[in-house]
Each structure stands twice: as C-alpha cells, then as structure tokens.
mmCIF file of C-alpha atoms in Angstrom:
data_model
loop_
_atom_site.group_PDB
_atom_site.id
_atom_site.type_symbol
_atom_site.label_atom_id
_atom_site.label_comp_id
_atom_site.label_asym_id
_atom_site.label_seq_id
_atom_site.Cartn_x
_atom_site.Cartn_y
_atom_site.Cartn_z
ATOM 1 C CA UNK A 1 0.000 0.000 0.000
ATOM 2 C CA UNK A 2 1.833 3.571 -1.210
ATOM 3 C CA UNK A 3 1.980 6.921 1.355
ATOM 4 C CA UNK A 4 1.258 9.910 -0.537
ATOM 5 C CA UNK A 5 2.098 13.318 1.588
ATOM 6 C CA UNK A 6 -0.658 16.003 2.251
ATOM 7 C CA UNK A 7 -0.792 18.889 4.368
ATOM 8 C CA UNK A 8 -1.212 17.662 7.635
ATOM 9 C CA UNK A 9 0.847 14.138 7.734
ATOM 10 C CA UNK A 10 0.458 11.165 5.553
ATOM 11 C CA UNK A 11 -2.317 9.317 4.076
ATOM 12 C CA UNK A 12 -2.051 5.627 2.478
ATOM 13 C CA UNK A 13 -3.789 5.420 -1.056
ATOM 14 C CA UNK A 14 -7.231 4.103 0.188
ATOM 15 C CA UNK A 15 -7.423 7.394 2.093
ATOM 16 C CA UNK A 16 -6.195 9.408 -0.811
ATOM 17 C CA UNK A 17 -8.721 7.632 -2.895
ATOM 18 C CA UNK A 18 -11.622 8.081 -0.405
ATOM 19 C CA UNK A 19 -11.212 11.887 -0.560
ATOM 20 C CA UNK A 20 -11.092 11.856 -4.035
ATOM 21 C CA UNK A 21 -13.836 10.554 -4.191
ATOM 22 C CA UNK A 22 -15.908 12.941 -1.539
ATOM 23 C CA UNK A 23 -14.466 15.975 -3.460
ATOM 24 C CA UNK A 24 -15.633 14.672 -6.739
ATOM 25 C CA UNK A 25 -19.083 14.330 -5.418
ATOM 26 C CA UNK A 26 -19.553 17.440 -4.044
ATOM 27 C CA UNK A 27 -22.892 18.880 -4.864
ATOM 28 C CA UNK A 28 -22.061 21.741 -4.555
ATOM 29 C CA UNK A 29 -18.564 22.101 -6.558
ATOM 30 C CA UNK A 30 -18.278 24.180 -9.549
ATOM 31 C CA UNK A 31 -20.873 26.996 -8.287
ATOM 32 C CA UNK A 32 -20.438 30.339 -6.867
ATOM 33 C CA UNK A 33 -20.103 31.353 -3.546
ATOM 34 C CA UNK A 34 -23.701 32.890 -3.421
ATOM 35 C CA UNK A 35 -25.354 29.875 -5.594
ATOM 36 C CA UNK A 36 -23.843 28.061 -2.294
ATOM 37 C CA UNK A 37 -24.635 29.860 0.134
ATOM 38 C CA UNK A 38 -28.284 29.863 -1.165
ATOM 39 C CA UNK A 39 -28.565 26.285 -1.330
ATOM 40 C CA UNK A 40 -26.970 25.500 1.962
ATOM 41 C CA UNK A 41 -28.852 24.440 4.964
ATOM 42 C CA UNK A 42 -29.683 26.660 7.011
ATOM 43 C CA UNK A 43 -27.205 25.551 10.161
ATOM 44 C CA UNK A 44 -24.777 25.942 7.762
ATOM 45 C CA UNK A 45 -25.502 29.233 5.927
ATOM 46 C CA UNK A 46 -23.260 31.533 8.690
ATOM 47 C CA UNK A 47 -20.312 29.428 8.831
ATOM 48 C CA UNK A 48 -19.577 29.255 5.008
ATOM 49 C CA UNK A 49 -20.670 32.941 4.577
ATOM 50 C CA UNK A 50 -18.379 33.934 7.626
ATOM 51 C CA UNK A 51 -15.607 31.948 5.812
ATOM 52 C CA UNK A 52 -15.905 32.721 2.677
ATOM 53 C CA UNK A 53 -18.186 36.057 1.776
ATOM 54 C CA UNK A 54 -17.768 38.367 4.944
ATOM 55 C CA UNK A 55 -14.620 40.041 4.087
ATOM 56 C CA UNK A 56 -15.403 40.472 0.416
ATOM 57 C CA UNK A 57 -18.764 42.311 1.511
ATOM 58 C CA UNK A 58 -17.620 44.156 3.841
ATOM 59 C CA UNK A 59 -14.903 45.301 1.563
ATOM 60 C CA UNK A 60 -17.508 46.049 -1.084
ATOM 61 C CA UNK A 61 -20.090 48.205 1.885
ATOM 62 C CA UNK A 62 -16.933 50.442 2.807
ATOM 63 C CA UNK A 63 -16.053 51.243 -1.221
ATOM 64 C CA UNK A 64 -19.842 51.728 -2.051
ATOM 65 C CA UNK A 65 -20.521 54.093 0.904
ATOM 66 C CA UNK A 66 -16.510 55.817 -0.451
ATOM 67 C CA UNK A 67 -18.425 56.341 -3.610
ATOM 68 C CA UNK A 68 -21.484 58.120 -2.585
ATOM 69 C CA UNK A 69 -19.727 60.285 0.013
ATOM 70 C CA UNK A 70 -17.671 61.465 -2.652
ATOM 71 C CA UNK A 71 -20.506 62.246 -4.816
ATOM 72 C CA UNK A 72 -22.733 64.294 -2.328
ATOM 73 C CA UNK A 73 -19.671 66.267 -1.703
ATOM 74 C CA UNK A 74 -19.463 66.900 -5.344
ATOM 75 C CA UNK A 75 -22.992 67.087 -6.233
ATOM 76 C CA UNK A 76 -24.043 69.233 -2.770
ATOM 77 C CA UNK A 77 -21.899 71.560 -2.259
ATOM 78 C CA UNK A 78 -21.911 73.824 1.086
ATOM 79 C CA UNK A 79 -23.833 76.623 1.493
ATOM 80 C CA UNK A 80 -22.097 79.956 0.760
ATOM 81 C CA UNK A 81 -22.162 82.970 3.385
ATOM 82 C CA UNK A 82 -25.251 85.577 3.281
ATOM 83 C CA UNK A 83 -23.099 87.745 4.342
ATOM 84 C CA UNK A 84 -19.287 87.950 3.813
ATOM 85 C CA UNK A 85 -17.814 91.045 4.824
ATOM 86 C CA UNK A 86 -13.979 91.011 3.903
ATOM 87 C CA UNK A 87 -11.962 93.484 6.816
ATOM 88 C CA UNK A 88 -8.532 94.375 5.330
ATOM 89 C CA UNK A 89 -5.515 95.452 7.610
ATOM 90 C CA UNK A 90 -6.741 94.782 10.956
ATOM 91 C CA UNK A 91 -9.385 97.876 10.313
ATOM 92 C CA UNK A 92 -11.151 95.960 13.425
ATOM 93 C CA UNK A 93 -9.307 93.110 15.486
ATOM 94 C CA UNK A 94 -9.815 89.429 15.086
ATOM 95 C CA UNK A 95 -11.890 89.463 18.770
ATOM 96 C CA UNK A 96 -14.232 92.399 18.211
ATOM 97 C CA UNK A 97 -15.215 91.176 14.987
ATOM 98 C CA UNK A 98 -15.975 87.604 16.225
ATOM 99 C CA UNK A 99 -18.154 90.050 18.632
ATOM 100 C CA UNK A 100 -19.530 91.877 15.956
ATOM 101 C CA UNK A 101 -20.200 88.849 14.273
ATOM 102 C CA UNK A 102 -22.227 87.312 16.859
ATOM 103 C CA UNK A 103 -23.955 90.347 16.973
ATOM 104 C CA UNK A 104 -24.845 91.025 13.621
ATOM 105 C CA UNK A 105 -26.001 87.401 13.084
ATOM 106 C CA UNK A 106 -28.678 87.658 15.405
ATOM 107 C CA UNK A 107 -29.954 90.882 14.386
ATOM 108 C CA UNK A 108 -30.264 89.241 10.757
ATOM 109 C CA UNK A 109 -31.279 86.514 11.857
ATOM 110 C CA UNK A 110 -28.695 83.914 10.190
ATOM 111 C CA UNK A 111 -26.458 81.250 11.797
ATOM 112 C CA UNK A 112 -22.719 82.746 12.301
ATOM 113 C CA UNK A 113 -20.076 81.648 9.923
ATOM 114 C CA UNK A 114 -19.599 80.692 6.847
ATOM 115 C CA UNK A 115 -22.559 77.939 5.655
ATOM 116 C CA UNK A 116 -25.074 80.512 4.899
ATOM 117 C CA UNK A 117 -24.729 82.297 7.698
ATOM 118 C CA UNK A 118 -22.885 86.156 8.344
ATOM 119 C CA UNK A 119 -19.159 85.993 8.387
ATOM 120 C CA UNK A 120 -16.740 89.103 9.160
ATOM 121 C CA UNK A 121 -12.944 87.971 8.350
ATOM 122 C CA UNK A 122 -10.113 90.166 9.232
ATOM 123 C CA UNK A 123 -8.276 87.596 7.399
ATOM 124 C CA UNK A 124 -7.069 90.310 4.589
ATOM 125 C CA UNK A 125 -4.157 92.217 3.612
ATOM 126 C CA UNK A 126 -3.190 94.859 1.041
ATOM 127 C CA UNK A 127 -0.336 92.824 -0.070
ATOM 128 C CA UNK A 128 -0.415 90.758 -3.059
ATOM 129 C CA UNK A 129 -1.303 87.740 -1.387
ATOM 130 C CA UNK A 130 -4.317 89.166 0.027
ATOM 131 C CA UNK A 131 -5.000 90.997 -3.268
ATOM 132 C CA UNK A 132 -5.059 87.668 -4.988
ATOM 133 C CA UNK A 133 -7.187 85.846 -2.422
ATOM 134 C CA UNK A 134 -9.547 88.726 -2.560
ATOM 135 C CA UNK A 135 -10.019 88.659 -6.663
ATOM 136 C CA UNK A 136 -10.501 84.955 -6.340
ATOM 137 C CA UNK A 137 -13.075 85.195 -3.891
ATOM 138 C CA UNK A 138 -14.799 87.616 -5.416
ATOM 139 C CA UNK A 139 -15.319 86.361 -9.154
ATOM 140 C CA UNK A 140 -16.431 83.429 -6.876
ATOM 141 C CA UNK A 141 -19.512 85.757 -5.979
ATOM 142 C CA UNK A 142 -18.285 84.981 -2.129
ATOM 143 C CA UNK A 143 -17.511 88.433 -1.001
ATOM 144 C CA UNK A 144 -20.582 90.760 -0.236
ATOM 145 C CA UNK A 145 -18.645 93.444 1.777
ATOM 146 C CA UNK A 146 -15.292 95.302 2.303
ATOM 147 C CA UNK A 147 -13.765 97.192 5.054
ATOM 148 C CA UNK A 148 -10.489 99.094 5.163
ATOM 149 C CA UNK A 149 -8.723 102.259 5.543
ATOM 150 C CA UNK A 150 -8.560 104.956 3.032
ATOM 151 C CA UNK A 151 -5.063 104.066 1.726
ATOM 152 C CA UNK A 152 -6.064 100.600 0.965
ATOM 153 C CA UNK A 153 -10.028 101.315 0.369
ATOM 154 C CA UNK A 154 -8.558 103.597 -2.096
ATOM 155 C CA UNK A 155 -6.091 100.955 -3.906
ATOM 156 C CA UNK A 156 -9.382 98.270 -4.198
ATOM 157 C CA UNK A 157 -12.039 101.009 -5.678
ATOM 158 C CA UNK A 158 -8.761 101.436 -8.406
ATOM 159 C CA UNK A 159 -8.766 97.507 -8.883
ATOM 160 C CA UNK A 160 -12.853 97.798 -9.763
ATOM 161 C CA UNK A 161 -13.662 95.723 -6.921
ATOM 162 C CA UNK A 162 -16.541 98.010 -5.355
ATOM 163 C CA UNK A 163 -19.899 99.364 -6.422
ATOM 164 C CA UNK A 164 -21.274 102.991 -7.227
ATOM 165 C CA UNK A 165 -22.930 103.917 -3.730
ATOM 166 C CA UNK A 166 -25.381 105.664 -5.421
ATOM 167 C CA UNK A 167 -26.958 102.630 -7.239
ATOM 168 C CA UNK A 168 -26.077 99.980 -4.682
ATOM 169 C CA UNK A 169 -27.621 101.513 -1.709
ATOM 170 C CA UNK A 170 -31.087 102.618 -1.054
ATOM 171 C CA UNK A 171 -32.963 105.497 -1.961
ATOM 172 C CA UNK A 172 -33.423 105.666 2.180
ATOM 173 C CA UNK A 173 -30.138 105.169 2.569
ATOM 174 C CA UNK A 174 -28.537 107.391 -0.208
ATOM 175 C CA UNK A 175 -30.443 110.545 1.983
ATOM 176 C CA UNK A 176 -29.236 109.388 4.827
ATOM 177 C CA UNK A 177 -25.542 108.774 4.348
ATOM 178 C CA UNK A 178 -24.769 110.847 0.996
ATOM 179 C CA UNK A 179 -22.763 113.364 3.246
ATOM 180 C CA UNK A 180 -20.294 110.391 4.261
ATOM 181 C CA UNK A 181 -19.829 109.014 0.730
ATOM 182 C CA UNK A 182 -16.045 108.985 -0.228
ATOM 183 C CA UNK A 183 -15.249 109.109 -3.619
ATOM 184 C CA UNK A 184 -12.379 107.531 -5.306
ATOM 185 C CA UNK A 185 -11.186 106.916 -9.074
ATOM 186 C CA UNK A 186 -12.266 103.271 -10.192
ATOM 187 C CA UNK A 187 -11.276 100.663 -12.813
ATOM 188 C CA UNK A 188 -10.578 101.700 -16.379
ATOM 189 C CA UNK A 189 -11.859 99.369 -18.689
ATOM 190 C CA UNK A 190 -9.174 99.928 -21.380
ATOM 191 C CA UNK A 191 -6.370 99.723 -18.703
ATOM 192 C CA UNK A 192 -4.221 96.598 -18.832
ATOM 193 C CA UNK A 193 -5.317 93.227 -16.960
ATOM 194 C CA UNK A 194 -2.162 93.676 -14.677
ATOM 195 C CA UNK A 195 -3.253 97.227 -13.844
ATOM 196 C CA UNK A 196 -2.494 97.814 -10.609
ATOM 197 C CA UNK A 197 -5.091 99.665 -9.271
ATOM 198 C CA UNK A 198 -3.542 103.225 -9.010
ATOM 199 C CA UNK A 199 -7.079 104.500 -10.277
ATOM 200 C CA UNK A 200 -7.081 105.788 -13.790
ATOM 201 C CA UNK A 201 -11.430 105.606 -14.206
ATOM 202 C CA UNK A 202 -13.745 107.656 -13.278
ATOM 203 C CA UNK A 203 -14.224 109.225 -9.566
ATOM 204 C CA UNK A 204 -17.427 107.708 -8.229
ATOM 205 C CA UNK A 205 -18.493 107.580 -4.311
ATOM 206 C CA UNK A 206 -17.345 103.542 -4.005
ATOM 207 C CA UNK A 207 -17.576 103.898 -0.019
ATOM 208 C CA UNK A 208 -18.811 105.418 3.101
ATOM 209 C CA UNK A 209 -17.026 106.704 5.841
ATOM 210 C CA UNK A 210 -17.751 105.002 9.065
ATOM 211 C CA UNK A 211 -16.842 108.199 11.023
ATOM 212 C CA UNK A 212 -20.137 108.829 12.383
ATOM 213 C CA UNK A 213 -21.605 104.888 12.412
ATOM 214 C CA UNK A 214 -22.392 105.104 16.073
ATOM 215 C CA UNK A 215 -21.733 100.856 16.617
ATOM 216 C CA UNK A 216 -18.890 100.680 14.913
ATOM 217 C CA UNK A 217 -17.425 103.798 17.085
ATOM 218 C CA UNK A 218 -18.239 101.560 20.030
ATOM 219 C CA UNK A 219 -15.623 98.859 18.963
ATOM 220 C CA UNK A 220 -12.372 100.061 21.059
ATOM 221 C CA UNK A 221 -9.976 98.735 18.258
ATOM 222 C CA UNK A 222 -11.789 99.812 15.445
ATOM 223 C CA UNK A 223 -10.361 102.468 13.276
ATOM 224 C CA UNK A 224 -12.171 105.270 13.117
ATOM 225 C CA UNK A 225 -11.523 106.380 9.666
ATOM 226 C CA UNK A 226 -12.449 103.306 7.793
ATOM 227 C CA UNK A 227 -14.307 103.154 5.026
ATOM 228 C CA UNK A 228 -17.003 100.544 4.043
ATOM 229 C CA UNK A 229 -18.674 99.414 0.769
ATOM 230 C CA UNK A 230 -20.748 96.878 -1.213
ATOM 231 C CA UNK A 231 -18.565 94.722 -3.915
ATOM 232 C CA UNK A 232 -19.323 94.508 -7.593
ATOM 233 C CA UNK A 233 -20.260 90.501 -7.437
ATOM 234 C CA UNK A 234 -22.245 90.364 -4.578
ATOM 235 C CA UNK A 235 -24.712 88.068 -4.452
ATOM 236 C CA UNK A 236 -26.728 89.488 -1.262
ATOM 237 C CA UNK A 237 -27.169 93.279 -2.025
ATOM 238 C CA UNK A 238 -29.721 93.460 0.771
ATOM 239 C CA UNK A 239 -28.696 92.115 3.259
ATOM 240 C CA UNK A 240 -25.280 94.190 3.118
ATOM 241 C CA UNK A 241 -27.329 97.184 3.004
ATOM 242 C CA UNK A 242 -29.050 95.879 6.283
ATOM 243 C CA UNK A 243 -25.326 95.635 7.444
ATOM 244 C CA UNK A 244 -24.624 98.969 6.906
ATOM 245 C CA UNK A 245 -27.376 100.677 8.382
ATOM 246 C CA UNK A 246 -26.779 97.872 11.516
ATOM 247 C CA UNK A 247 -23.539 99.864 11.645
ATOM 248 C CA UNK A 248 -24.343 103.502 11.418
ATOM 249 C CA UNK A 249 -27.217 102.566 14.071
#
C-alpha cells in the first residue's frame, strides 16, 4: 500500500482515494459562492458565509458608501455665506469682529459663519497675497462686503472691486448717508489686466465713511476712519445694506 504526503501528515492510497472521491461528489462544486450559500442548509448558511463572503462584503459596503460620500460632496456643495464682509488690515481686530459677528447674526437673523450664515474675516491684507485671495473670492460671488482704511479702500475702488454707492444703496439710505460718501477713481476698462489699481477711471463715491456709524465707534480697536462698501459681485445686495445701516445705528 503507497503513502502519498498532504498537508497535515500522511495518508495511504485508500485514504487518498476516499477523498477523491468525496471531493468529486460534491454537490455543490463548480458553483459560486452565493449559488452556495443559497442552497446550503440553514445551520450551515453563517459558517460558510463567515468563511468565505464576509470580508469580500464588507470590503464592497466600505467602497460603495466611499463612492457616494464622494458624490454628495461633489454634487451638494456647502452653502455659501449671506453675508461675507472682507476686513482688510486689521481695520477691526480678530476678537471684536468675532463680537460683531455674533452680533450682527442675530440681528439678521442667520447662523454665524460661513454655511449661509454672516461671516466678518479680518483675514485680509493689502499685499499681493491678500490681493489675490480677494479677486478669487470675489469672481467666486463669495464676497458681499469690504472694510479698510482709506489708503487701501482707495487701492481696491482702483482695482474695480466696489460698487457705485449711489446705485447699490437705497434710496433711504442714499439721503441718509450721501454726506459720508467717499469718492475715489475706479477701474478703467481699457487699462491693462495687470493694472495695478492706481485709479485711472472715473471718480465715483465707491464707499462710506464710518466716522459717524455710532456701533462701529463703540468697537475700542476699530479704526475710526475706515471706510465701508458693497462689492461689484455680490450676491446678497440686501442684506449688506441691512449691514450697513446695523452699523451707522
């Protein structure tokens, strides 16, 4: 009688034979792993998909659920500020703002930062780094607002970034705060595309002093002669005029 090796130990021919035999007579050889599973017993239904499905479905549940995260991302994307008013220079410091913030949120009635709520960010410079992020943003139709200092209010109206008070106000407002308009020369259409925004267009009131806006005066960093204004792509023209008049309250 011959010994054949197998995993395990040894086994003489008649065993060899014998499990040749079994295997060749399984019913259930040749078909898939679900076909099996199916037509298993019950009793023995867990143990063979424990063995030999669990870890492919699993696999399959966490690549599936990959998928459709990724595609609500895409497909939903957040919710943009109602108000986004851009503070250049440290015209107001990081803390009063978040104050400000709070403040203004409630009296609009929107959640506080940025997914569709109000959101003041002192987050800006007049360098070109913050001149960059600022252009960006705005063809983006993100910023609704801007605050800064004459100098630098002065170097953005040049740029074209701001509006014509007298169209982007109201008529109540325009009576009210005409005598604080400051006027500054704006964009040139014909002017290069690197232009960089000394002001060569026409002298229009782009902003309004916030000399005499009683709540902004009551912010102890705030500087006094800043200047505030509505941007060219803004997408929530109303409620930055309810901004502005929240300030000069």
């Amino acid at each position: 009688m011959s010994v054949e090796s197998c995993k395990g130990g040894e086994i003489n021919s008649q065993q060899a034979e014998a499990i040749t035999t079994i295997a060749a007579t399984n019913e259930y050889k040749g078909k898939s792993r679900i076909t099996t599973l199916l037509e298993l017993p019950w009793g023995r239904k867990w143990n063979y998909f424990r063995d030999q499905l669990l870890a492919r479905t699993a696999t399959t549940v966490v690549i599936v659920c990959v998928v459709i995260y990724i595609a609500i991302q895409v497909l939903t994307p957040a919710a943009t500020p109602k108000l986004y008013a851009a503070v250049f220079n440290d015209a107001v410091s990081q803390q009063e703002a978040a104050t400000l913030q709070s403040q203004v949120a409630s009296k609009l009635g929107l959640p506080e930062g940025r997914k569709g709520g109000a959101l003041i960010d002192t987050y800006f410079s007049s360098d070109e780094n913050g001149i960059s992020k600022l252009q960006t943003m705005i063809a983006n139709h993100e910023i609704d607002v801007i605050v800064a200092t004459p100098k630098t209010y002065k170097e953005l109206s040049g740029y074209g970034y701001l509006t014509n008070l007298n169209s982007s106000l109201t008529e109540s407002q325009r009576m009210t705060l005409s005598s604080d308009f400051v006027t500054f020369k704006g964009f040139k259409d014909s002017d290069d595309p690197d232009y960089n925004g000394s002001g060569k267009g026409k002298t229009e009131p782009f902003g309004v002093s916030m000399t005499n806006f009683k709540r902004w005066s009551t912010l102890k960093s705030a500087k006094s002669d800043a200047i505030i204004g509505i941007v060219q792509e803004s997408q929530n023209r109303g409620i930055a005029q309810q901004f502005i008049d929240y300030l000069s309250e």
